[in-house]
Short mmCIF file of C-alpha atoms and ligand atoms in Angstrom, two decimals:
data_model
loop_
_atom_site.label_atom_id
_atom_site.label_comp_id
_atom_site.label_asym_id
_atom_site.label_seq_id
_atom_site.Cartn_x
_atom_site.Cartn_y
_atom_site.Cartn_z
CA UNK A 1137 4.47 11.19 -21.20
CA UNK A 1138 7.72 10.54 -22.58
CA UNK A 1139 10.65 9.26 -20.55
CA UNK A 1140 13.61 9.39 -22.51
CA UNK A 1141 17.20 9.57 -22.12
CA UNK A 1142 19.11 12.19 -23.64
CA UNK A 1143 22.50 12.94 -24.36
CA UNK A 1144 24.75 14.58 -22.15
CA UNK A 1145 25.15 18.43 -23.48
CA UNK A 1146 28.05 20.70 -23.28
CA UNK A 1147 28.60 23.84 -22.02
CA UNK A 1148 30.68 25.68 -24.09
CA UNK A 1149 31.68 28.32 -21.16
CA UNK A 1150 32.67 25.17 -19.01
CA UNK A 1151 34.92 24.07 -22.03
CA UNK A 1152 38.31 24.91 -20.92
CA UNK A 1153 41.52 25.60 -23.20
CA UNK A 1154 44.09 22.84 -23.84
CA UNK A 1155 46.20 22.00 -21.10
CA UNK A 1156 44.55 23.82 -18.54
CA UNK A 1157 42.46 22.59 -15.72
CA UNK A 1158 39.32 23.53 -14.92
CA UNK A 1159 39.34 24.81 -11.05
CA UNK A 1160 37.82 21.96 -8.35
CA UNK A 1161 38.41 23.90 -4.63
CA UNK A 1162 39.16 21.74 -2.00
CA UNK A 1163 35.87 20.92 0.47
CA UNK A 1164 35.03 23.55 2.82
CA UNK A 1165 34.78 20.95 5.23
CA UNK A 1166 38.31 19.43 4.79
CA UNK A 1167 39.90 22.84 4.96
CA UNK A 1168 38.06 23.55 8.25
CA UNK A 1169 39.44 20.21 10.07
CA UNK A 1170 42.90 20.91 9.20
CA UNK A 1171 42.39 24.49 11.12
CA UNK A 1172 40.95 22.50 14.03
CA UNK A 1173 43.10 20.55 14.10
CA UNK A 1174 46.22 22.63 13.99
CA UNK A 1175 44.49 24.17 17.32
CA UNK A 1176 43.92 21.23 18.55
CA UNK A 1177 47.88 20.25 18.24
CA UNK A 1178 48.37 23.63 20.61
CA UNK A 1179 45.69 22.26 23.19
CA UNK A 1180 43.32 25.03 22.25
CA UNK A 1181 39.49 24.16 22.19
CA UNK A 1182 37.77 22.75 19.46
CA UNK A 1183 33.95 22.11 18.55
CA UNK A 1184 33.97 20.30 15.32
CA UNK A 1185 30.73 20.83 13.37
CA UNK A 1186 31.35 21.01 10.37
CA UNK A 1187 31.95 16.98 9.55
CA UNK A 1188 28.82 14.94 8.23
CA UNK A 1189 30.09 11.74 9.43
CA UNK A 1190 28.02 9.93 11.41
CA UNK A 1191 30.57 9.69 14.12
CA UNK A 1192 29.31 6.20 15.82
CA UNK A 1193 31.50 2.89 15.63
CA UNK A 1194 30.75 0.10 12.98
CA UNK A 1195 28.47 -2.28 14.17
CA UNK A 1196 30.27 -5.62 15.86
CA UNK A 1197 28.21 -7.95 13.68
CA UNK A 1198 28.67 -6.02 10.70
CA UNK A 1199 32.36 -6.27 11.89
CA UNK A 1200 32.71 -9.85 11.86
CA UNK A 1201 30.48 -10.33 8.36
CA UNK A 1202 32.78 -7.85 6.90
CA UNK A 1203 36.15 -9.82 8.64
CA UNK A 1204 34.61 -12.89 7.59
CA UNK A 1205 34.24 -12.06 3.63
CA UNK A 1206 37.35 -11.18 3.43
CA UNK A 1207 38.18 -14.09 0.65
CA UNK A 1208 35.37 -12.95 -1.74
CA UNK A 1209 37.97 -11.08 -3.54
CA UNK A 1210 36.84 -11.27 -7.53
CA UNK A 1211 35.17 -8.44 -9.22
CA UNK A 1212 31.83 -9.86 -9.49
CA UNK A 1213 28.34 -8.28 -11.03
CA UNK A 1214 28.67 -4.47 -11.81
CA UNK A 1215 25.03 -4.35 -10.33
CA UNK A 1216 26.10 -6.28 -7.27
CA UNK A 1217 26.05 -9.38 -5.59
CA UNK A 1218 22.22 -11.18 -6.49
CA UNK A 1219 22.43 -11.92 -2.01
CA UNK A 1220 22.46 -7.75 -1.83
CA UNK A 1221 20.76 -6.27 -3.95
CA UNK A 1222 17.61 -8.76 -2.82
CA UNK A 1223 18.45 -8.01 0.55
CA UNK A 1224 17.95 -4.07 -0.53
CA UNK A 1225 15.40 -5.23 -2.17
CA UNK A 1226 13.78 -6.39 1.01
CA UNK A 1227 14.48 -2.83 2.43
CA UNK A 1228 12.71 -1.32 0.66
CA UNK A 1229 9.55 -3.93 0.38
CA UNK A 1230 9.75 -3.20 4.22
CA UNK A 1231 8.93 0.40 3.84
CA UNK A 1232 6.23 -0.24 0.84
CA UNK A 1233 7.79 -0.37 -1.90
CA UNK A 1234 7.72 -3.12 -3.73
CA UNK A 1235 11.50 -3.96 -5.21
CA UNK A 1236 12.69 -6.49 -7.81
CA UNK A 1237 16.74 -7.01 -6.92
CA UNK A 1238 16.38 -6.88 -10.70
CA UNK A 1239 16.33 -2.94 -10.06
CA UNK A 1240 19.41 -2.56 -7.80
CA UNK A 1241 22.27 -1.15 -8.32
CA UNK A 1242 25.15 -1.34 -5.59
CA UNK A 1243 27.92 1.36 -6.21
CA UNK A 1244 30.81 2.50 -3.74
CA UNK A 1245 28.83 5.42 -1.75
CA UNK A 1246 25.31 6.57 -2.78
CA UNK A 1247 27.66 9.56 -3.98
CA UNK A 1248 28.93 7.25 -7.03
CA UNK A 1249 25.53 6.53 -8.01
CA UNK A 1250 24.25 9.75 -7.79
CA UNK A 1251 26.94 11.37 -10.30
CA UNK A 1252 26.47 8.06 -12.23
CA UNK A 1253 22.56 9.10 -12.57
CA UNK A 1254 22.87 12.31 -13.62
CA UNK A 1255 25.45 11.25 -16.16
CA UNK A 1256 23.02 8.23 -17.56
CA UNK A 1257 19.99 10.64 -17.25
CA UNK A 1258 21.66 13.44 -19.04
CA UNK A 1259 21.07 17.23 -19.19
CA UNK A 1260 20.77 19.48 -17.07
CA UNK A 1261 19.22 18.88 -13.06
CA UNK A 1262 17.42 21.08 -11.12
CA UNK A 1263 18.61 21.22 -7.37
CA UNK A 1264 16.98 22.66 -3.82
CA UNK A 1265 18.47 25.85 -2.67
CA UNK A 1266 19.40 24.86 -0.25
CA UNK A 1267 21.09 21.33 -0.82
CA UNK A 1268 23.91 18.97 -0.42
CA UNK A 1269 27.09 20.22 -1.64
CA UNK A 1270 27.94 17.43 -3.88
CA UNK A 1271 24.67 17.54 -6.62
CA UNK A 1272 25.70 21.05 -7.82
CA UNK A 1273 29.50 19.83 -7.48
CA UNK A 1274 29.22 16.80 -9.60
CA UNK A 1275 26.81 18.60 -12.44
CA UNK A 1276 29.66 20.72 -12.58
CA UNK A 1277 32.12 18.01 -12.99
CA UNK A 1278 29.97 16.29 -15.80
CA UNK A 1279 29.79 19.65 -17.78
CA UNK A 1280 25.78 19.83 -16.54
CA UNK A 1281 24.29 22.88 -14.93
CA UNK A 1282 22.88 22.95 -11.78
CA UNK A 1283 19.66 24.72 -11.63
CA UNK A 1284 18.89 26.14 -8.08
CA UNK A 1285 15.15 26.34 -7.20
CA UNK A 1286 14.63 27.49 -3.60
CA UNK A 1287 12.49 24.99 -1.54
CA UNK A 1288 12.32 23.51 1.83
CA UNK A 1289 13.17 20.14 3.38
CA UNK A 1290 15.33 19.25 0.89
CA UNK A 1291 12.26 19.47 -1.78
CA UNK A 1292 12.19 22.72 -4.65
CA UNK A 1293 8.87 24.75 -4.43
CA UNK A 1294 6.85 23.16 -6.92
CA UNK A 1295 5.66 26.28 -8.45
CA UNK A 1296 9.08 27.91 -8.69
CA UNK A 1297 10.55 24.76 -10.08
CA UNK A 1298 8.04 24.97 -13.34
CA UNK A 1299 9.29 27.99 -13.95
CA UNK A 1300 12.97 27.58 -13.48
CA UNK A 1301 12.34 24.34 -16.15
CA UNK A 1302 10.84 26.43 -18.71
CA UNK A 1303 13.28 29.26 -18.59
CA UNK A 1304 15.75 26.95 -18.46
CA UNK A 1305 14.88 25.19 -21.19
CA UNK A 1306 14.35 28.16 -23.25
CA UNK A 1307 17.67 29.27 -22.68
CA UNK A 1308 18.87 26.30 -24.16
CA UNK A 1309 19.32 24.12 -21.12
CA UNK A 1310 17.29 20.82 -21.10
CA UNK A 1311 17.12 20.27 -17.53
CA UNK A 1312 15.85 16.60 -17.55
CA UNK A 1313 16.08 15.36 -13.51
CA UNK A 1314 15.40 16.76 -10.17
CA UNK A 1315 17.25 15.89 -7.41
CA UNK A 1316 15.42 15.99 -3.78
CA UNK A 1317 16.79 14.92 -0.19
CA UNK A 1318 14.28 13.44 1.93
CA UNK A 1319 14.64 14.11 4.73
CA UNK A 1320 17.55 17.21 4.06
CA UNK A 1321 21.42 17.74 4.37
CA UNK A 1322 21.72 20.80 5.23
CA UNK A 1323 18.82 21.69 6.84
CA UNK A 1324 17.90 18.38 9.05
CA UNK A 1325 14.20 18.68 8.56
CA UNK A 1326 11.68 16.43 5.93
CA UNK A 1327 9.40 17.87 3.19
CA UNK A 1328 5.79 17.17 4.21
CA UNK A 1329 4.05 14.61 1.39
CA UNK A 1330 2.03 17.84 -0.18
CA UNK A 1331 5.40 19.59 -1.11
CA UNK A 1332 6.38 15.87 -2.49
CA UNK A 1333 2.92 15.26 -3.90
CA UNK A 1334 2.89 19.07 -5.96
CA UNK A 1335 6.74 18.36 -6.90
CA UNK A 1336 5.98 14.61 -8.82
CA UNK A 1337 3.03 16.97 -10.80
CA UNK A 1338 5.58 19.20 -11.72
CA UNK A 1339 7.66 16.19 -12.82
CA UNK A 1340 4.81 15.07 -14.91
CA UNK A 1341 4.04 17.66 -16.19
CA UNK A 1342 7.44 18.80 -17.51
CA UNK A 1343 8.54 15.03 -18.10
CA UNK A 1344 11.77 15.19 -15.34
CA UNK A 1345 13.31 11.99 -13.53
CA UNK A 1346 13.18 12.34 -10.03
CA UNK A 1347 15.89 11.30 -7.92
CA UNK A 1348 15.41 10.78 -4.12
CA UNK A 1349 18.39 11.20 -2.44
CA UNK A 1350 16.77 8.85 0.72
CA UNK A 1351 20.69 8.79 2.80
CA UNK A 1352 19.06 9.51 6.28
CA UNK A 1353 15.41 8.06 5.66
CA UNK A 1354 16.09 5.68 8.81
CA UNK A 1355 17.12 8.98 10.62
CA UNK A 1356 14.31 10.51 11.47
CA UNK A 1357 13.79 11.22 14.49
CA UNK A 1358 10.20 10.53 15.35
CA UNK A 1359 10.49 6.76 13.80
CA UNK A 1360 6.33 7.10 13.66
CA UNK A 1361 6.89 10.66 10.99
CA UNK A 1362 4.85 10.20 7.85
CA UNK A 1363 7.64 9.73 5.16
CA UNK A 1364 6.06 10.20 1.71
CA UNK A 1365 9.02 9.04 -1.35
CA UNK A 1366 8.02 10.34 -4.65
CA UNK A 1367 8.55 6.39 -5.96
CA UNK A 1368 5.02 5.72 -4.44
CA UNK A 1369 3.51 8.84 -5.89
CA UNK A 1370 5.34 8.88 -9.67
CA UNK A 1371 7.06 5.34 -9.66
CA UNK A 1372 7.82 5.47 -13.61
CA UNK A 1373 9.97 8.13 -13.45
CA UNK A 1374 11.68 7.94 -9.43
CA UNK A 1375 14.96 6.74 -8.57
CA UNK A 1376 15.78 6.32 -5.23
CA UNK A 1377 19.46 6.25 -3.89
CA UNK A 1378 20.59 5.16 -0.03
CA UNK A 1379 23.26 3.51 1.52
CA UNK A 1380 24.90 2.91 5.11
CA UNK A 1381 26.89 5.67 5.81
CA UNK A 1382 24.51 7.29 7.84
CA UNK A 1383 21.92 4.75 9.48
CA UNK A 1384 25.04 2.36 10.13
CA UNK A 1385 28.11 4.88 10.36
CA UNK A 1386 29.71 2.84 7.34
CA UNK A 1387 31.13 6.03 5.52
CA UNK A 1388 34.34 4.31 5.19
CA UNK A 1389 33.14 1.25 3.60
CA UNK A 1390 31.68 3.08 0.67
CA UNK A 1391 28.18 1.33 -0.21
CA UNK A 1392 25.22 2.56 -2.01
CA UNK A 1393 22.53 1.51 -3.70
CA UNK A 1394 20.20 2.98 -6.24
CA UNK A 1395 16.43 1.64 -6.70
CA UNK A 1396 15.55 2.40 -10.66
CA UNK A 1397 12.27 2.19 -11.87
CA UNK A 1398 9.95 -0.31 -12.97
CA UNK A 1399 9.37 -0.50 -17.06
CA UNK A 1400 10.66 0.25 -20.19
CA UNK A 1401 12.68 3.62 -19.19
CA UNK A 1402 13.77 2.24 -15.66
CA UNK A 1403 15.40 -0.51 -17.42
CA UNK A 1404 17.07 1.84 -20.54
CA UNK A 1405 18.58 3.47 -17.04
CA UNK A 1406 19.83 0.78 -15.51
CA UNK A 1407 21.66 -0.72 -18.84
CA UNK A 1408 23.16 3.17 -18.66
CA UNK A 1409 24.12 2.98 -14.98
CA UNK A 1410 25.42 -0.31 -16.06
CA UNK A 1411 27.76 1.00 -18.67
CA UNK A 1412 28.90 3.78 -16.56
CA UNK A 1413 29.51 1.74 -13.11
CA UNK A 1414 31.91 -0.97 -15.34
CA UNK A 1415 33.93 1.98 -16.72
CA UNK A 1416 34.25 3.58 -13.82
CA UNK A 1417 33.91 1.30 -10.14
CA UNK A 1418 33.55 -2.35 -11.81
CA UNK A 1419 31.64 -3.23 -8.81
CA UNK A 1420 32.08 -2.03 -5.11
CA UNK A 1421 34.07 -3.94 -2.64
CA UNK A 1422 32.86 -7.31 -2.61
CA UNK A 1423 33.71 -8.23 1.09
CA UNK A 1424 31.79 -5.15 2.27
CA UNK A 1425 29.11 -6.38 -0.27
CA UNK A 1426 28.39 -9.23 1.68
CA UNK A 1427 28.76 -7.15 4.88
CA UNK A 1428 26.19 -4.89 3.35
CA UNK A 1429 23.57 -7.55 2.38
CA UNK A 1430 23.55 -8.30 6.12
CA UNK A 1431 22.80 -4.89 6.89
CA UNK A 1432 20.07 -4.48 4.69
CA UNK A 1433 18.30 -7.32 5.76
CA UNK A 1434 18.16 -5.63 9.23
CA UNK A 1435 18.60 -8.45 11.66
CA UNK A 1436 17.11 -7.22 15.20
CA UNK A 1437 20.51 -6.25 16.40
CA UNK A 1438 21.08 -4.03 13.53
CA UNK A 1439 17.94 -2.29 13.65
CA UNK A 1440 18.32 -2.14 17.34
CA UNK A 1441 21.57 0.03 16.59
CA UNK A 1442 19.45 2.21 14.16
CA UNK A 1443 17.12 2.97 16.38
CA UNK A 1444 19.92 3.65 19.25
CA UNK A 1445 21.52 6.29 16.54
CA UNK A 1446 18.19 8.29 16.33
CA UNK A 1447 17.24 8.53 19.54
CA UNK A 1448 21.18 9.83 20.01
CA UNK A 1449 20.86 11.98 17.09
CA UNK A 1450 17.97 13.94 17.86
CA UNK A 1451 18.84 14.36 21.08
CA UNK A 1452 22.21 16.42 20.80
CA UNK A 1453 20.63 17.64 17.69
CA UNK A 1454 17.74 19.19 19.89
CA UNK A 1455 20.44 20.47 22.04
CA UNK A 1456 22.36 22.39 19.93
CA UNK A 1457 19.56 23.83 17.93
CA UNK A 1458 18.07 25.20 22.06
CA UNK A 1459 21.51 26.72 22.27
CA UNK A 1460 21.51 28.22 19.33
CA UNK A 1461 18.44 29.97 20.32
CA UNK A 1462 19.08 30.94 23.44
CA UNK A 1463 21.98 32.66 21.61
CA UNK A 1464 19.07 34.57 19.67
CA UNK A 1465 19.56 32.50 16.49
CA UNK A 1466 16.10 31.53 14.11
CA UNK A 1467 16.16 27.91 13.93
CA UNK A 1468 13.97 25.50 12.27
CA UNK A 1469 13.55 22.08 14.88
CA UNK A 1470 15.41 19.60 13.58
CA UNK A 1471 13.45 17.02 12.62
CA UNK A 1472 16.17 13.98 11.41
CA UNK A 1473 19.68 13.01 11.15
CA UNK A 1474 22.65 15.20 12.96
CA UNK A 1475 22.00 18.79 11.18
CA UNK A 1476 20.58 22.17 11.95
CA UNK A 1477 20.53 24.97 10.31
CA UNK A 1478 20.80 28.01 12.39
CA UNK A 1479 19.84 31.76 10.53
CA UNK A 1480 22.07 34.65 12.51
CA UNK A 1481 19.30 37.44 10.17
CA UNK A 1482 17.82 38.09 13.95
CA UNK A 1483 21.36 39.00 14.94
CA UNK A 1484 22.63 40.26 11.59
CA UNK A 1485 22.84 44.33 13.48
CA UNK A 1486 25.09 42.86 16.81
CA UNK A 1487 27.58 40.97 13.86
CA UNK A 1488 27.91 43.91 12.20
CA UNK A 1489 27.96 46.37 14.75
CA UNK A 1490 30.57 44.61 17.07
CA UNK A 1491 32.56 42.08 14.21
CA UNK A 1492 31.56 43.59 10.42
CA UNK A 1493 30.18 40.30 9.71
CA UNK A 1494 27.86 41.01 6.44
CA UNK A 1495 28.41 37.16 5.32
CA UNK A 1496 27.96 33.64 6.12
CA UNK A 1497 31.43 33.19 5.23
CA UNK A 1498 32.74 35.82 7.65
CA UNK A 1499 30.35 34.54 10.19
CA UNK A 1500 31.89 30.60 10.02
CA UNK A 1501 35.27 32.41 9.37
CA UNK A 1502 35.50 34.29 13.24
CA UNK A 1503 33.45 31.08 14.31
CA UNK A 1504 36.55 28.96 12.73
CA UNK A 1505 39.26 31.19 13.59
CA UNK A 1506 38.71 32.92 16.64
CA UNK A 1507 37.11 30.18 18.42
CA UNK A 1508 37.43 27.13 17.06
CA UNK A 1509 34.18 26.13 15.87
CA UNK A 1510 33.66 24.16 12.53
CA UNK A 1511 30.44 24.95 10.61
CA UNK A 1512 29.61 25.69 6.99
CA UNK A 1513 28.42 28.83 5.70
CA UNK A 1514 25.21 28.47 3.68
CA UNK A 1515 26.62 29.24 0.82
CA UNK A 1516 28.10 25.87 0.35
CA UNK A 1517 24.89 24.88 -0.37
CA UNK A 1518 24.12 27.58 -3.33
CA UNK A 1519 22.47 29.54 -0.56
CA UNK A 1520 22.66 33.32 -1.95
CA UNK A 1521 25.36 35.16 -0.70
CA UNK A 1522 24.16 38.35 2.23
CA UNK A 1523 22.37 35.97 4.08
CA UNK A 1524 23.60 34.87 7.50
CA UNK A 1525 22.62 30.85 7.55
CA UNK A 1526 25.11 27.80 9.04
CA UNK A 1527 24.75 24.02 8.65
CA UNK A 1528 25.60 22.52 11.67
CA UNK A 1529 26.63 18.69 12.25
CA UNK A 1530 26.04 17.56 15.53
CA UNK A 1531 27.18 13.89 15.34
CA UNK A 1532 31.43 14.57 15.99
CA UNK A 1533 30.43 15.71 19.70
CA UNK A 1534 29.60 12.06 20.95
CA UNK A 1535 33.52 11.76 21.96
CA UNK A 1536 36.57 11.10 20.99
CA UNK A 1537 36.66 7.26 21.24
CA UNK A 1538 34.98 4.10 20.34
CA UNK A 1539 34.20 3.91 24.46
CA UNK A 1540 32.69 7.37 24.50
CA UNK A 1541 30.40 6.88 21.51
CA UNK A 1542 29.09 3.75 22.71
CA UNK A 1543 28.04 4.87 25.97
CA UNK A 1544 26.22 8.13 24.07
CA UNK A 1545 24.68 5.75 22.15
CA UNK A 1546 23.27 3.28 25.09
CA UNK A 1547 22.39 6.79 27.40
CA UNK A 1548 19.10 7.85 27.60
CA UNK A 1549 20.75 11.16 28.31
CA UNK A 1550 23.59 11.79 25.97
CA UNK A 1551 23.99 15.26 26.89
CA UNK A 1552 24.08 14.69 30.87
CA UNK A 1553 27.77 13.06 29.43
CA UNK A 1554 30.54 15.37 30.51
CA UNK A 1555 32.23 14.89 27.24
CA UNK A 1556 28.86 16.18 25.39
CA UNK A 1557 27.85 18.54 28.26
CA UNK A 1558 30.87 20.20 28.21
CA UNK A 1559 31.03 20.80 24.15
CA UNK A 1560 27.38 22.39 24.89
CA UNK A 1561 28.51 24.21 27.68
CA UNK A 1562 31.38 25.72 25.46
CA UNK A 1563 29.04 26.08 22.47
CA UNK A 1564 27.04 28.60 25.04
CA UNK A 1565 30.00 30.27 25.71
CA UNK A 1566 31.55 30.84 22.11
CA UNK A 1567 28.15 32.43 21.07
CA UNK A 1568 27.53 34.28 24.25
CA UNK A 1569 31.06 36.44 23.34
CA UNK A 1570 29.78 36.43 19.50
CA UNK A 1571 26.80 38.25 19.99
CA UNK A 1572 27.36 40.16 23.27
C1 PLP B 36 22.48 14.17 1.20
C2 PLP B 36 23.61 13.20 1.05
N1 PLP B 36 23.58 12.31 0.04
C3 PLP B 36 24.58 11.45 -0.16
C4 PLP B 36 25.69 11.44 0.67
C5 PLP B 36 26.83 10.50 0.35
O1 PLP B 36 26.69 9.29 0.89
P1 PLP B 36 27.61 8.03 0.53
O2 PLP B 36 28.53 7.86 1.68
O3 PLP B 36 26.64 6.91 0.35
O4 PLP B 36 28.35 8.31 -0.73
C6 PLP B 36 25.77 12.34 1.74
C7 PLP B 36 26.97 12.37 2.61
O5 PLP B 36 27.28 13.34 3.26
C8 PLP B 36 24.70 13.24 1.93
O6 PLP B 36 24.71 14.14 2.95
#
C-alpha cells in the first residue's frame, strides 16, 4: 500500500473567467433565522430547528480558565500549545487510542482542519449521502469534487463506495480521502463497527485517507454504545478531527483538533497541515488554547457537564422524533447528539394532495413560512432532490436564557419544562394542520 500525497487538481468547469466570482449561497440555515426572526419581531411563534448549535452555556470553569489566559496573547506553535495538544492527546488515550501530542494539530473549529485536510491530502473526497453540509461545500471551495456515495450513519456503503472510486477515477478524478461522521450530522444516529470495519477494506484496498469527522463522539446517547473509529481498525491511513463545540457548547470559541497518523505518511501530513494552518490561521486563539487544554483533560466537573448534555440531548431528541411520528413521519431513533431526521415519503400523497408539496424544499419552505418552523431540507446534505427528508436540531428548544438552559440541563425531565413542553406541544400542533 501506498500512502501518498498528491497534488491538488483542477477542475477546469470550476475555473471561472477573470473578474468574475464563482457563486457561494448564503447557509440555508442563516437565511432561515433571519425569517424567524423577523416573526419573532411581530410576536408570532417560532420553533427554531434548524441551528446546530449546541445551545447550552459555557462551562463556569472553562469560563474562568478562559478569563484567566487572557495575557497569553503571542501567536505561539501553528500545531498548538505542547499543554493542549498532550491534553488531547490524553483524550484520546482515554478512549484507546494511543496519541503522541506529537500528532496534534489545534486549528480554530474542527471545520478549519477539515478543509485544511482535504487541501493537504489532495484530490478528490468521497462523501456520505447524506452528510454535513460543509465537506461537499469546502471541496467545492478548494476546486475538489465531492463524490456522493449513499450510506448510513454518517458512513458510505462500502460496496457502493468501490465503485464510485473506480468510476471516479476513470473519469479522471483521483478521489484520494473519505470523509465519515461518526456518529452523523444530519441524521443523529452511529454506523455500527461492520459498516466501519467493510469501509477501512475499501480504504485499503483503493489506497484512500480516511477522515473521521468524531464532533459528537461524547454525544451519544447511551454513554455504554460500542463506538468503533476507523483509527483502531486502519491507523496508517485515519485522521481523526474533534473539538468542543458540541460536547462543551464552545462553538464560539472556535477549537479543533485533528489526530494524524502514526509513520512516515502521517507525518508528510502533518508538515502539510503545518504549511497550510501558518498561511492561513497562524495558530488558534491562544487564551482559548489554554481554556481548551483544560477541557480536554476532562476534570470531573467537566465531564460531569458532558454527561448532563447527553442525557438532555437525547431526551428532547427522543421527543421530537415521537412527535414526529405520531404526525405519521418514518423516523430513524436518534441515537446521539441533537438531530433527527424525519422522512415525510409515508405522507408524501396528504402534502401533495392538500399543499403541492413534491420537495423537501417546499416541505421546509410552508414549514418556514407558514408556521414558523426552522428545519433543513435534505437536500442540503446532497440528498437527491423528490425525496421528502428534514434534519432536525433539537438543542435551540432548551430556552431562551442562560437560567432556562441550566435548569434543562440539571432536570431529569427536560420536557416536563413549560418552556420545552410548550415548543412540543406547538410542534404537535404545526404538523397536526400540515398533514390533516
Ligand atoms: C459534522 C460536523 N463536523 C464539524 C462541525 C464543525 O465544528 P467546529 O465548530 O469544530 O468547526 C460541525 C458543526 O456543525 C458538524 O456538524
Amino acid at each position: 500500500m501506498a500512502l501518498t500525497i498528491t497534488p491538488p487538481t483542477t477542475h477546469p468547469e470550476t475555473e471561472q473567467p477573470r473578474l468574475s466570482l464563482a457563486r457561494i449561497p448564503v447557509s440555508a440555515t442563516l437565511a432561515a433565522n433571519e425569517t424567524l426572526d423577523a416573526r419573532r419581531r411581530r410576536g408570532e411563534p417560532v420553533l427554531p430547528l434548524a441551528f446546530g448549535e449546541a445551545g447550552l452555556p459555557a462551562h463556569r470553569i472553562l469560563r474562568a480558565a478562559l478569563a484567566q489566559a487572557a495575557g497569553c496573547n503571542s501567536y505561539g506553535p501553528v500545531a498548538g500549545h505542547a499543554a493542549l495538544r498532550q491534553a488531547a492527546a490524553g483524550y484520546w488515550a482515554r478512549r484507546g487510542l494511543l496519541t503522541d501530542a506529537e500528532a496534534v494539530i489545534s486549528g480554530p473549529g474542527s471545520k478549519a482542519l477539515l478543509f485544511g485536510l482535504m487541501a493537504a491530502i489532495g484530490g478528490d473526497v468521497a462523501v456520505t449521502r447524506p452528510s454535513w453540509v460543509s465537506y461537499a461545500a469546502q471541496a467545492a471551495l478548494s476546486g475538489r469534487k465531492a463524490h456522493f456515495v449513499p450510506g448510513s450513519g454518517g458512513v458510505p456503503d462500502a460496496d457502493q463506495l468501490a465503485k464510485a472510486v473506480t468510476a471516479a477515477r476513470a473519469a479522471g478524478n483521483p478521489v484520494r480521502s473519505v470523509i465519515v461522521t461518526l456518529p452523523d450530522n444530519p441524521t443523529g444516529l452511529l454506523a455500527p463497527a461492520a459498516a466501519v470495519r467493510d469501509l477501512c477494506s475499501v480504504a485499503e484496498a483503493h489506497d484512500l485517507v480516511i477522515i473521521s469527522d468524531e464532533i459528537y463522539r461524547d454525544l451519544v446517547h447511551d454513554p455504554d454504545a460500542p463506538f468503533a473509529s476507523p483509527a483502531v481498525m486502519s491507523p496508517e491511513r485515519t485522521v481523526i478531527t474533534t473539538g468542543l463545540s458540541k460536547n462543551l457548547a464552545l462553538g464560539g470559541w472556535r477549537l479543533g483538533v485533528a489526530r494524524l497518523p502514526a509513520g512516515g505518511f502521517g507525518r508528510d501530513l502533518r508538515d502539510r497541515l503545518l504549511g497550510i494552518g501558518s498561511e492561513i490561521w497562524s495558530a488558534p486563539a491562544g487564551p482559548v488554547q489554554q481554556a481548551a487544554a483544560l477541557a480536554f483533560s476532562e476534570p470531573p466537573e467537566v465531564a460531569g457537564r458532558v454527561a448532563l448534555s447527553r442525557r438532555l440531548h437525547g431526551s428532547v431528541a427522543r421527543a421530537v422524533a415521537r412527535t414526529f411520528v405520531a404526525a405519521g413521519a418514518a423516523v430513524p431513533a436518534p441515537q446521539a447528539a441533537f438531530y433527527l431526521y424525519p422522512d415525510f415519503s409515508p405522507l408524501a400523497d396528504v402534502l401533495l394532495g392538500r399543499h403541492g408539496i413534491t420537495s423537501d424544499e417546499g416541505l421546509a419552505g410552508m414549514l418556514l413560512h407558514t408556521y414558523g418552523v426552522g428545519v433543513l431540507p435534505g437536500s442540503a446534505f446532497g440528498e437527491e432532490s423528490g425525496r421528502l427528508r428534514l434534519r432536525v436540531a433539537t438543542a435551540m428548544l432548551y430556552g431562551d436564557t442562560e437560567d432556562q438552559r441550566h435548569v434543562a440541563l440539571n432536570s431529569s425531565d427536560p420536557c416536563s419544562l413549560p418552556w420545552i413542553a410548550g415548543s412540543l406541544a406547538r410542534l404537535e400542533e404545526v404538523l397536526a394542520d400540515l398533514t390533516g
